[in-house]
């Protein structure tokens, strides 16, 4: 248990106590704002009179979304710090870790206040070009750098063991893989989706496919996942058109070793929410472009991984056939995981503002599109292509 749960008023004294932090920012002239709006943690944005800034993030001993009645290990902060360090060494698209207090479970993070959360930008109709592709490159860099592409088998197994994150994985197992498909009291939809959700709940192919994805998540250790790579876990600044795009993933507290397709699938489902929302708002071209990011990000991912491949540690044990065999399996996994995420963000406990902020008529269209896409992504995952998913998304959301 942390010695204390920080308040804004206590942050200056906390910073003054830590040598690393007081070198970075002046605790005597500090302004502090608690801005945490996620499901789990406290987040303090700190600025001093000279304009220096950093962010403190403290893991609460419970799930903030629900309250103290859902206790949650603060060790997640240790796992998040480790993931930020490892991912940050492999990719520029990761929020910087400045300091970690393993007694207080407090991470000091690079201030990205000049960025905005990608989901917020997407919901406001802002530029998305290049973001999915940069994230796909980040995932390819991590997939190569934390797997047997770069590590000995012994190192790989040790890394996977060190990254064990059972409590946070249990949240994912429950909320992403079990509850939307097998039912739970904390599921909910607005009345317009009742009939469709009931139809899907009776559809054994849908739930069996989700159970297969749960099995894959539970039993596959390929790479150090971010573990929660939705569009609310990404900061963006600038745009590709002006050549000043900055993309930074943050919040990898769900990190663990898992199947490479997991992060891609989470990201894709959230891009599909953004696209179906755009279609419902009458922005057809934007919707098509968002659906198209599945293809462009998959292409970016495979190109980046293939680019790394000649530099692999042991080509004699991992011939080209190894990668050639893995890529179709990663793609099918990504579709399956996207299908789980599409369903759980529509019916489960942790929903998305892309859908939830819509009026009832648009909610009905977008929610139905995402539930039907969930079925397609799950049941047809072995034969789909990103382009076919985009076509299905267009047809279901009325973008065409
Ligand atoms: C109780 S935590 C709910 C969700 O928030 C996190 O961001 C993860 O997506 C988790 O499933
Ligand atoms: Mg989060």
Tab-separated table of C-alpha atoms and ligand atoms in Angstrom:
chain	number	residue	atom	x	y	z
A	1	UNK	CA	0.000	0.000	0.000
A	2	UNK	CA	1.308	3.518	-0.802
A	3	UNK	CA	2.140	5.635	2.263
A	4	UNK	CA	-0.306	8.274	1.049
A	5	UNK	CA	-2.719	9.103	-1.694
A	6	UNK	CA	-1.611	12.439	-3.117
A	7	UNK	CA	-3.777	15.525	-3.276
A	8	UNK	CA	-3.017	18.603	-5.384
A	9	UNK	CA	-2.077	20.466	-2.195
A	10	UNK	CA	0.497	17.793	-1.255
A	11	UNK	CA	2.196	17.592	-4.644
A	12	UNK	CA	4.706	20.470	-4.107
A	13	UNK	CA	5.987	18.853	-0.880
A	14	UNK	CA	6.134	15.482	-2.614
A	15	UNK	CA	8.235	16.917	-5.451
A	16	UNK	CA	10.504	18.716	-2.968
A	17	UNK	CA	11.226	15.339	-1.292
A	18	UNK	CA	12.413	13.649	-4.492
A	19	UNK	CA	15.815	14.726	-5.807
A	20	UNK	CA	15.100	13.686	-9.403
A	21	UNK	CA	11.910	15.691	-9.482
A	22	UNK	CA	13.100	18.846	-7.758
A	23	UNK	CA	15.884	19.035	-10.355
A	24	UNK	CA	13.249	19.028	-13.079
A	25	UNK	CA	10.734	21.486	-11.676
A	26	UNK	CA	10.665	24.119	-8.900
A	27	UNK	CA	8.344	22.925	-6.114
A	28	UNK	CA	8.212	26.397	-4.544
A	29	UNK	CA	6.435	28.011	-7.523
A	30	UNK	CA	4.246	25.101	-8.533
A	31	UNK	CA	0.692	25.113	-9.825
A	32	UNK	CA	-0.994	21.724	-9.778
A	33	UNK	CA	-4.183	20.504	-11.442
A	34	UNK	CA	-5.640	17.037	-11.000
A	35	UNK	CA	-6.889	16.071	-14.458
A	36	UNK	CA	-7.351	12.292	-14.225
A	37	UNK	CA	-10.374	11.346	-16.285
A	38	UNK	CA	-9.439	7.736	-16.959
A	39	UNK	CA	-10.873	4.703	-15.267
A	40	UNK	CA	-8.112	4.000	-12.765
A	41	UNK	CA	-5.647	6.646	-11.561
A	42	UNK	CA	-4.920	10.116	-10.209
A	43	UNK	CA	-3.148	12.426	-12.678
A	44	UNK	CA	-1.595	15.767	-11.687
A	45	UNK	CA	-0.296	18.268	-14.243
A	46	UNK	CA	2.417	20.377	-12.577
A	47	UNK	CA	3.944	23.648	-13.856
A	48	UNK	CA	6.449	25.976	-12.218
A	49	UNK	CA	6.902	29.741	-12.645
A	50	UNK	CA	9.681	29.203	-15.206
A	51	UNK	CA	7.302	27.213	-17.399
A	52	UNK	CA	8.778	23.807	-16.652
A	53	UNK	CA	6.158	21.078	-16.544
A	54	UNK	CA	5.717	17.420	-15.720
A	55	UNK	CA	2.914	15.031	-14.915
A	56	UNK	CA	2.532	12.829	-11.846
A	57	UNK	CA	0.373	9.753	-12.089
A	58	UNK	CA	-0.480	7.752	-8.977
A	59	UNK	CA	-2.094	4.349	-9.013
A	60	UNK	CA	-4.977	4.300	-6.559
A	61	UNK	CA	-5.545	1.110	-4.566
A	62	UNK	CA	-8.897	0.738	-6.297
A	63	UNK	CA	-10.570	1.222	-9.691
A	64	UNK	CA	-11.478	4.904	-9.905
A	65	UNK	CA	-14.336	4.237	-12.339
A	66	UNK	CA	-16.173	2.213	-9.683
A	67	UNK	CA	-14.672	3.271	-6.334
A	68	UNK	CA	-13.049	1.639	-3.289
A	69	UNK	CA	-15.459	-1.293	-3.496
A	70	UNK	CA	-13.330	-2.566	-6.430
A	71	UNK	CA	-9.806	-2.866	-4.954
A	72	UNK	CA	-6.977	-3.011	-7.480
A	73	UNK	CA	-3.284	-3.618	-6.958
A	74	UNK	CA	-1.059	-0.560	-7.093
A	75	UNK	CA	1.652	-2.832	-8.532
A	76	UNK	CA	0.174	-1.880	-11.894
A	77	UNK	CA	2.295	1.275	-11.623
A	78	UNK	CA	5.433	-0.885	-11.478
A	79	UNK	CA	4.332	-2.720	-14.609
A	80	UNK	CA	3.469	0.529	-16.364
A	81	UNK	CA	6.878	2.016	-15.530
A	82	UNK	CA	8.621	-1.088	-16.884
A	83	UNK	CA	6.568	-1.011	-20.097
A	84	UNK	CA	7.240	2.704	-20.622
A	85	UNK	CA	10.968	2.086	-20.208
A	86	UNK	CA	11.072	-0.904	-22.547
A	87	UNK	CA	8.742	0.516	-25.190
A	88	UNK	CA	10.373	3.940	-24.936
A	89	UNK	CA	13.763	2.435	-25.722
A	90	UNK	CA	12.329	0.859	-28.871
A	91	UNK	CA	10.092	3.595	-30.274
A	92	UNK	CA	9.831	7.379	-30.335
A	93	UNK	CA	6.028	7.095	-30.115
A	94	UNK	CA	5.916	6.549	-26.369
A	95	UNK	CA	5.352	9.008	-23.518
A	96	UNK	CA	8.635	9.594	-21.638
A	97	UNK	CA	9.095	8.314	-18.074
A	98	UNK	CA	11.085	10.801	-15.950
A	99	UNK	CA	11.023	9.097	-12.565
A	100	UNK	CA	9.305	6.245	-10.764
A	101	UNK	CA	8.558	6.051	-7.046
A	102	UNK	CA	7.971	2.371	-6.344
A	103	UNK	CA	6.949	3.038	-2.707
A	104	UNK	CA	4.286	5.596	-3.544
A	105	UNK	CA	3.399	4.024	-6.925
A	106	UNK	CA	3.878	7.411	-8.576
A	107	UNK	CA	5.143	7.818	-12.136
A	108	UNK	CA	6.596	11.153	-13.234
A	109	UNK	CA	5.877	11.567	-16.908
A	110	UNK	CA	6.827	13.935	-19.661
A	111	UNK	CA	4.216	16.673	-19.924
A	112	UNK	CA	2.288	16.370	-23.158
A	113	UNK	CA	-0.157	19.216	-22.527
A	114	UNK	CA	0.630	20.577	-25.993
A	115	UNK	CA	-0.851	17.316	-27.335
A	116	UNK	CA	-4.466	16.197	-27.222
A	117	UNK	CA	-5.978	12.796	-26.624
A	118	UNK	CA	-6.514	11.147	-30.004
A	119	UNK	CA	-10.107	10.142	-29.175
A	120	UNK	CA	-10.944	13.753	-28.274
A	121	UNK	CA	-9.520	14.930	-31.583
A	122	UNK	CA	-11.359	12.208	-33.492
A	123	UNK	CA	-14.675	13.025	-31.823
A	124	UNK	CA	-14.214	16.682	-32.775
A	125	UNK	CA	-13.578	15.766	-36.421
A	126	UNK	CA	-9.853	16.608	-36.293
A	127	UNK	CA	-7.001	15.297	-38.428
A	128	UNK	CA	-6.126	11.611	-38.078
A	129	UNK	CA	-3.896	11.064	-41.109
A	130	UNK	CA	-0.695	9.236	-40.233
A	131	UNK	CA	-1.585	8.445	-36.633
A	132	UNK	CA	-2.633	4.808	-37.079
A	133	UNK	CA	0.421	4.169	-39.247
A	134	UNK	CA	2.819	5.637	-36.662
A	135	UNK	CA	1.179	3.515	-33.981
A	136	UNK	CA	1.495	0.438	-36.179
A	137	UNK	CA	5.219	1.164	-36.542
A	138	UNK	CA	5.499	1.489	-32.777
A	139	UNK	CA	3.834	-1.914	-32.404
A	140	UNK	CA	6.154	-3.456	-34.994
A	141	UNK	CA	9.213	-1.998	-33.249
A	142	UNK	CA	8.023	-3.440	-29.945
A	143	UNK	CA	7.042	-6.763	-31.508
A	144	UNK	CA	10.540	-7.140	-32.893
A	145	UNK	CA	12.388	-5.731	-29.886
A	146	UNK	CA	10.631	-7.716	-27.156
A	147	UNK	CA	10.395	-11.063	-28.946
A	148	UNK	CA	12.742	-13.754	-30.186
A	149	UNK	CA	13.445	-11.443	-33.107
A	150	UNK	CA	15.837	-9.607	-30.789
A	151	UNK	CA	16.137	-11.689	-27.617
A	152	UNK	CA	17.500	-15.137	-26.885
A	153	UNK	CA	14.817	-17.629	-25.978
A	154	UNK	CA	16.028	-17.542	-22.368
A	155	UNK	CA	15.880	-13.724	-22.247
A	156	UNK	CA	12.483	-13.792	-23.887
A	157	UNK	CA	11.072	-16.180	-21.294
A	158	UNK	CA	12.595	-14.174	-18.448
A	159	UNK	CA	11.104	-10.947	-19.834
A	160	UNK	CA	7.703	-12.561	-20.204
A	161	UNK	CA	7.836	-13.847	-16.635
A	162	UNK	CA	8.898	-10.429	-15.319
A	163	UNK	CA	5.994	-8.730	-17.087
A	164	UNK	CA	3.295	-10.833	-15.462
A	165	UNK	CA	0.279	-8.592	-14.704
A	166	UNK	CA	-2.463	-10.933	-13.525
A	167	UNK	CA	-4.782	-8.437	-11.831
A	168	UNK	CA	-4.965	-6.094	-14.816
A	169	UNK	CA	-5.183	-9.015	-17.221
A	170	UNK	CA	-8.140	-10.249	-15.208
A	171	UNK	CA	-9.913	-6.953	-15.892
A	172	UNK	CA	-9.293	-7.513	-19.597
A	173	UNK	CA	-10.360	-11.144	-19.413
A	174	UNK	CA	-13.601	-10.156	-17.680
A	175	UNK	CA	-14.487	-6.941	-19.479
A	176	UNK	CA	-13.182	-7.674	-22.977
A	177	UNK	CA	-13.586	-11.417	-23.367
A	178	UNK	CA	-16.190	-12.720	-20.941
A	179	UNK	CA	-18.891	-10.275	-19.942
A	180	UNK	CA	-20.006	-8.928	-23.346
A	181	UNK	CA	-20.444	-12.468	-24.656
A	182	UNK	CA	-21.636	-14.472	-21.651
A	183	UNK	CA	-23.565	-11.664	-19.925
A	184	UNK	CA	-23.038	-9.551	-16.814
A	185	UNK	CA	-25.133	-7.206	-14.696
A	186	UNK	CA	-22.840	-4.313	-15.482
A	187	UNK	CA	-23.472	-4.617	-19.237
A	188	UNK	CA	-25.913	-2.100	-20.672
A	189	UNK	CA	-27.175	-0.666	-23.936
A	190	UNK	CA	-29.819	1.891	-24.771
A	191	UNK	CA	-33.192	0.326	-25.725
A	192	UNK	CA	-32.528	0.669	-29.471
A	193	UNK	CA	-29.852	-2.031	-29.250
A	194	UNK	CA	-31.678	-4.449	-26.954
A	195	UNK	CA	-32.984	-6.695	-29.727
A	196	UNK	CA	-29.726	-6.886	-31.662
A	197	UNK	CA	-27.696	-7.575	-28.543
A	198	UNK	CA	-30.142	-10.319	-27.527
A	199	UNK	CA	-29.824	-11.814	-31.015
A	200	UNK	CA	-26.035	-11.856	-30.717
A	201	UNK	CA	-26.129	-13.301	-27.209
A	202	UNK	CA	-28.050	-16.243	-28.695
A	203	UNK	CA	-25.534	-16.585	-31.533
A	204	UNK	CA	-23.155	-19.358	-30.576
A	205	UNK	CA	-20.717	-18.645	-33.388
A	206	UNK	CA	-20.166	-15.124	-32.011
A	207	UNK	CA	-19.558	-16.152	-28.420
A	208	UNK	CA	-17.492	-19.217	-29.392
A	209	UNK	CA	-15.207	-17.011	-31.463
A	210	UNK	CA	-14.814	-14.635	-28.519
A	211	UNK	CA	-13.915	-17.574	-26.285
A	212	UNK	CA	-11.269	-18.605	-28.815
A	213	UNK	CA	-9.816	-15.100	-28.601
A	214	UNK	CA	-9.872	-15.292	-24.811
A	215	UNK	CA	-7.898	-18.526	-25.066
A	216	UNK	CA	-5.372	-16.875	-27.372
A	217	UNK	CA	-4.996	-13.927	-25.005
A	218	UNK	CA	-4.535	-16.228	-22.021
A	219	UNK	CA	-2.056	-18.608	-23.606
A	220	UNK	CA	0.051	-16.652	-26.098
A	221	UNK	CA	3.223	-14.811	-25.102
A	222	UNK	CA	4.765	-13.156	-28.146
A	223	UNK	CA	5.559	-9.579	-27.246
A	224	UNK	CA	5.310	-7.006	-24.452
A	225	UNK	CA	1.878	-5.569	-25.155
A	226	UNK	CA	0.759	-2.060	-24.349
A	227	UNK	CA	-2.367	-3.877	-23.211
A	228	UNK	CA	-4.923	-1.058	-23.604
A	229	UNK	CA	-4.132	0.699	-26.865
A	230	UNK	CA	-7.419	2.450	-27.551
A	231	UNK	CA	-7.594	5.975	-28.974
A	232	UNK	CA	-7.828	7.389	-25.445
A	233	UNK	CA	-4.339	5.989	-24.737
A	234	UNK	CA	-2.690	8.068	-27.457
A	235	UNK	CA	-1.642	11.715	-27.482
A	236	UNK	CA	-1.343	13.564	-30.780
A	237	UNK	CA	-0.055	16.989	-31.769
A	238	UNK	CA	0.168	18.611	-35.175
A	239	UNK	CA	-0.670	16.748	-38.356
A	240	UNK	CA	0.928	14.855	-41.208
A	241	UNK	CA	-0.018	17.472	-43.794
A	242	UNK	CA	2.105	20.109	-42.077
A	243	UNK	CA	4.857	17.610	-41.305
A	244	UNK	CA	4.678	18.225	-37.543
A	245	UNK	CA	2.700	15.179	-36.409
A	246	UNK	CA	3.657	13.830	-32.995
A	247	UNK	CA	2.104	10.575	-31.769
A	248	UNK	CA	2.712	9.218	-28.269
A	249	UNK	CA	1.155	6.172	-26.674
A	250	UNK	CA	0.681	6.386	-22.902
A	251	UNK	CA	-0.951	4.484	-20.048
A	252	UNK	CA	0.437	0.951	-20.601
A	253	UNK	CA	-0.578	-0.254	-17.135
A	254	UNK	CA	-2.247	-3.317	-18.698
A	255	UNK	CA	1.121	-4.339	-20.192
A	256	UNK	CA	1.924	-8.041	-20.221
A	257	UNK	CA	3.362	-10.544	-22.666
A	258	UNK	CA	0.599	-11.475	-25.083
A	259	UNK	CA	-0.328	-12.048	-28.712
A	260	UNK	CA	1.047	-9.454	-31.146
A	261	UNK	CA	-2.370	-8.943	-32.715
A	262	UNK	CA	-3.935	-7.755	-29.458
A	263	UNK	CA	-2.816	-4.114	-29.515
A	264	UNK	CA	-3.502	-3.821	-33.235
A	265	UNK	CA	-7.002	-5.202	-32.739
A	266	UNK	CA	-7.782	-2.824	-29.862
A	267	UNK	CA	-6.610	0.102	-31.971
A	268	UNK	CA	-8.574	-1.000	-35.030
A	269	UNK	CA	-11.857	-1.368	-33.151
A	270	UNK	CA	-11.474	2.146	-31.786
A	271	UNK	CA	-10.721	3.509	-35.269
A	272	UNK	CA	-13.871	1.758	-36.450
A	273	UNK	CA	-15.832	3.549	-33.701
A	274	UNK	CA	-14.410	6.844	-34.946
A	275	UNK	CA	-15.322	5.967	-38.539
A	276	UNK	CA	-18.859	4.780	-37.830
A	277	UNK	CA	-19.399	7.911	-35.731
A	278	UNK	CA	-18.198	10.075	-38.625
A	279	UNK	CA	-20.574	8.283	-40.995
A	280	UNK	CA	-23.495	8.834	-38.611
A	281	UNK	CA	-22.624	12.520	-38.494
A	282	UNK	CA	-22.769	12.679	-42.300
A	283	UNK	CA	-18.996	12.865	-42.835
A	284	UNK	CA	-18.769	10.137	-45.472
A	285	UNK	CA	-15.320	10.889	-46.803
A	286	UNK	CA	-13.859	11.061	-43.341
A	287	UNK	CA	-15.530	7.780	-42.423
A	288	UNK	CA	-14.037	6.044	-45.481
A	289	UNK	CA	-10.612	7.439	-44.649
A	290	UNK	CA	-10.855	6.154	-41.084
A	291	UNK	CA	-11.939	2.709	-42.266
A	292	UNK	CA	-9.021	2.802	-44.701
A	293	UNK	CA	-6.565	3.133	-41.827
A	294	UNK	CA	-6.934	-0.589	-41.138
A	295	UNK	CA	-5.261	-1.277	-44.475
A	296	UNK	CA	-2.652	1.453	-44.208
A	297	UNK	CA	-1.736	0.606	-40.631
A	298	UNK	CA	-1.487	-3.105	-41.414
A	299	UNK	CA	0.760	-2.258	-44.354
A	300	UNK	CA	2.869	0.002	-42.119
A	301	UNK	CA	3.107	-2.725	-39.487
A	302	UNK	CA	4.190	-5.460	-41.898
A	303	UNK	CA	6.639	-3.184	-43.742
A	304	UNK	CA	8.245	-2.155	-40.462
A	305	UNK	CA	8.478	-5.706	-39.145
A	306	UNK	CA	9.866	-6.946	-42.458
A	307	UNK	CA	12.327	-4.063	-42.339
A	308	UNK	CA	13.597	-5.276	-38.947
A	309	UNK	CA	13.680	-8.919	-39.953
A	310	UNK	CA	17.076	-9.054	-41.705
A	311	UNK	CA	18.592	-7.816	-38.419
A	312	UNK	CA	17.121	-10.610	-36.317
A	313	UNK	CA	19.344	-12.242	-33.738
A	314	UNK	CA	19.346	-15.820	-35.003
A	315	UNK	CA	18.395	-16.139	-38.691
A	316	UNK	CA	19.517	-19.747	-38.691
A	317	UNK	CA	16.788	-20.580	-36.194
A	318	UNK	CA	14.190	-18.101	-37.469
A	319	UNK	CA	14.142	-18.310	-41.281
A	320	UNK	CA	11.921	-16.120	-43.440
A	321	UNK	CA	9.292	-18.837	-43.292
A	322	UNK	CA	8.858	-18.111	-39.567
A	323	UNK	CA	7.761	-14.525	-40.195
A	324	UNK	CA	5.784	-15.450	-43.310
A	325	UNK	CA	3.835	-17.901	-41.202
A	326	UNK	CA	3.271	-15.520	-38.310
A	327	UNK	CA	1.883	-12.545	-40.253
A	328	UNK	CA	-1.415	-14.108	-41.385
A	329	UNK	CA	-1.945	-15.451	-37.872
A	330	UNK	CA	-1.271	-12.006	-36.352
A	331	UNK	CA	-3.759	-10.476	-38.803
A	332	UNK	CA	-6.490	-12.984	-37.952
A	333	UNK	CA	-5.835	-12.444	-34.233
A	334	UNK	CA	-6.038	-8.678	-34.684
A	335	UNK	CA	-9.451	-9.006	-36.334
A	336	UNK	CA	-10.674	-11.280	-33.562
A	337	UNK	CA	-9.458	-8.956	-30.826
A	338	UNK	CA	-11.015	-6.011	-32.665
A	339	UNK	CA	-14.305	-7.912	-32.641
A	340	UNK	CA	-14.116	-8.320	-28.865
A	341	UNK	CA	-13.263	-4.653	-28.346
A	342	UNK	CA	-16.055	-3.518	-30.701
A	343	UNK	CA	-18.577	-5.443	-28.608
A	344	UNK	CA	-17.298	-4.578	-25.172
A	345	UNK	CA	-17.050	-0.830	-25.851
A	346	UNK	CA	-20.695	-0.962	-26.986
A	347	UNK	CA	-22.267	-3.129	-24.276
A	348	UNK	CA	-19.733	-3.473	-21.459
A	349	UNK	CA	-18.798	-1.490	-18.361
A	350	UNK	CA	-16.158	0.725	-20.010
A	351	UNK	CA	-17.768	2.414	-22.983
A	352	UNK	CA	-16.456	4.995	-25.465
A	353	UNK	CA	-17.464	8.617	-25.898
A	354	UNK	CA	-17.471	8.198	-29.701
A	355	UNK	CA	-20.702	6.253	-29.245
A	356	UNK	CA	-22.022	7.467	-25.915
A	357	UNK	CA	-22.145	11.155	-26.857
A	358	UNK	CA	-24.398	10.507	-29.868
A	359	UNK	CA	-28.133	11.235	-29.829
A	360	UNK	CA	-30.441	8.215	-29.733
A	361	UNK	CA	-30.927	7.934	-33.496
A	362	UNK	CA	-27.221	8.033	-34.291
A	363	UNK	CA	-26.423	5.854	-31.289
A	364	UNK	CA	-28.740	3.194	-32.725
A	365	UNK	CA	-26.978	3.247	-36.109
A	366	UNK	CA	-23.410	3.318	-34.773
A	367	UNK	CA	-24.063	0.814	-32.001
A	368	UNK	CA	-25.706	-1.626	-34.403
A	369	UNK	CA	-22.888	-1.197	-36.913
A	370	UNK	CA	-20.271	-1.918	-34.248
A	371	UNK	CA	-22.110	-4.973	-32.933
A	372	UNK	CA	-22.535	-6.390	-36.435
A	373	UNK	CA	-18.891	-5.599	-37.180
A	374	UNK	CA	-17.968	-7.405	-33.986
A	375	UNK	CA	-19.590	-10.542	-35.346
A	376	UNK	CA	-17.913	-10.242	-38.738
A	377	UNK	CA	-14.510	-9.566	-37.171
A	378	UNK	CA	-14.804	-12.500	-34.805
A	379	UNK	CA	-16.496	-15.169	-36.869
A	380	UNK	CA	-14.772	-14.434	-40.188
A	381	UNK	CA	-11.392	-13.450	-38.745
A	382	UNK	CA	-9.422	-16.160	-40.566
A	383	UNK	CA	-10.534	-15.058	-44.035
A	384	UNK	CA	-10.928	-11.280	-43.698
A	385	UNK	CA	-8.672	-8.605	-45.110
A	386	UNK	CA	-8.432	-5.021	-43.830
A	387	UNK	CA	-10.085	-3.857	-47.071
A	388	UNK	CA	-13.027	-6.214	-46.557
A	389	UNK	CA	-13.497	-4.941	-43.019
A	390	UNK	CA	-13.506	-1.388	-44.375
A	391	UNK	CA	-16.164	-2.369	-46.917
A	392	UNK	CA	-18.276	-3.996	-44.232
A	393	UNK	CA	-17.901	-0.959	-41.988
A	394	UNK	CA	-18.958	1.348	-44.826
A	395	UNK	CA	-21.988	-0.746	-45.656
A	396	UNK	CA	-23.082	-1.163	-42.034
A	397	UNK	CA	-22.652	2.464	-41.083
A	398	UNK	CA	-24.209	3.881	-44.220
A	399	UNK	CA	-21.003	5.601	-45.283
A	400	UNK	CA	-21.704	4.583	-48.858
B	1	LIG	C1	-12.120	-1.013	-14.800
B	1	LIG	S1	-11.056	-0.492	-15.980
B	1	LIG	C2	-12.022	-0.444	-17.411
B	1	LIG	C3	-11.261	-0.269	-18.639
B	1	LIG	O1	-10.496	0.917	-18.568
B	1	LIG	C4	-9.185	0.679	-19.044
B	1	LIG	O2	-8.760	1.711	-19.853
B	1	LIG	C5	-9.251	-0.642	-19.762
B	1	LIG	O3	-9.672	-0.483	-21.097
B	1	LIG	C6	-10.266	-1.354	-18.947
B	1	LIG	O4	-10.832	-2.457	-19.605
B	2	LIG	MG1	-6.014	3.816	-19.444
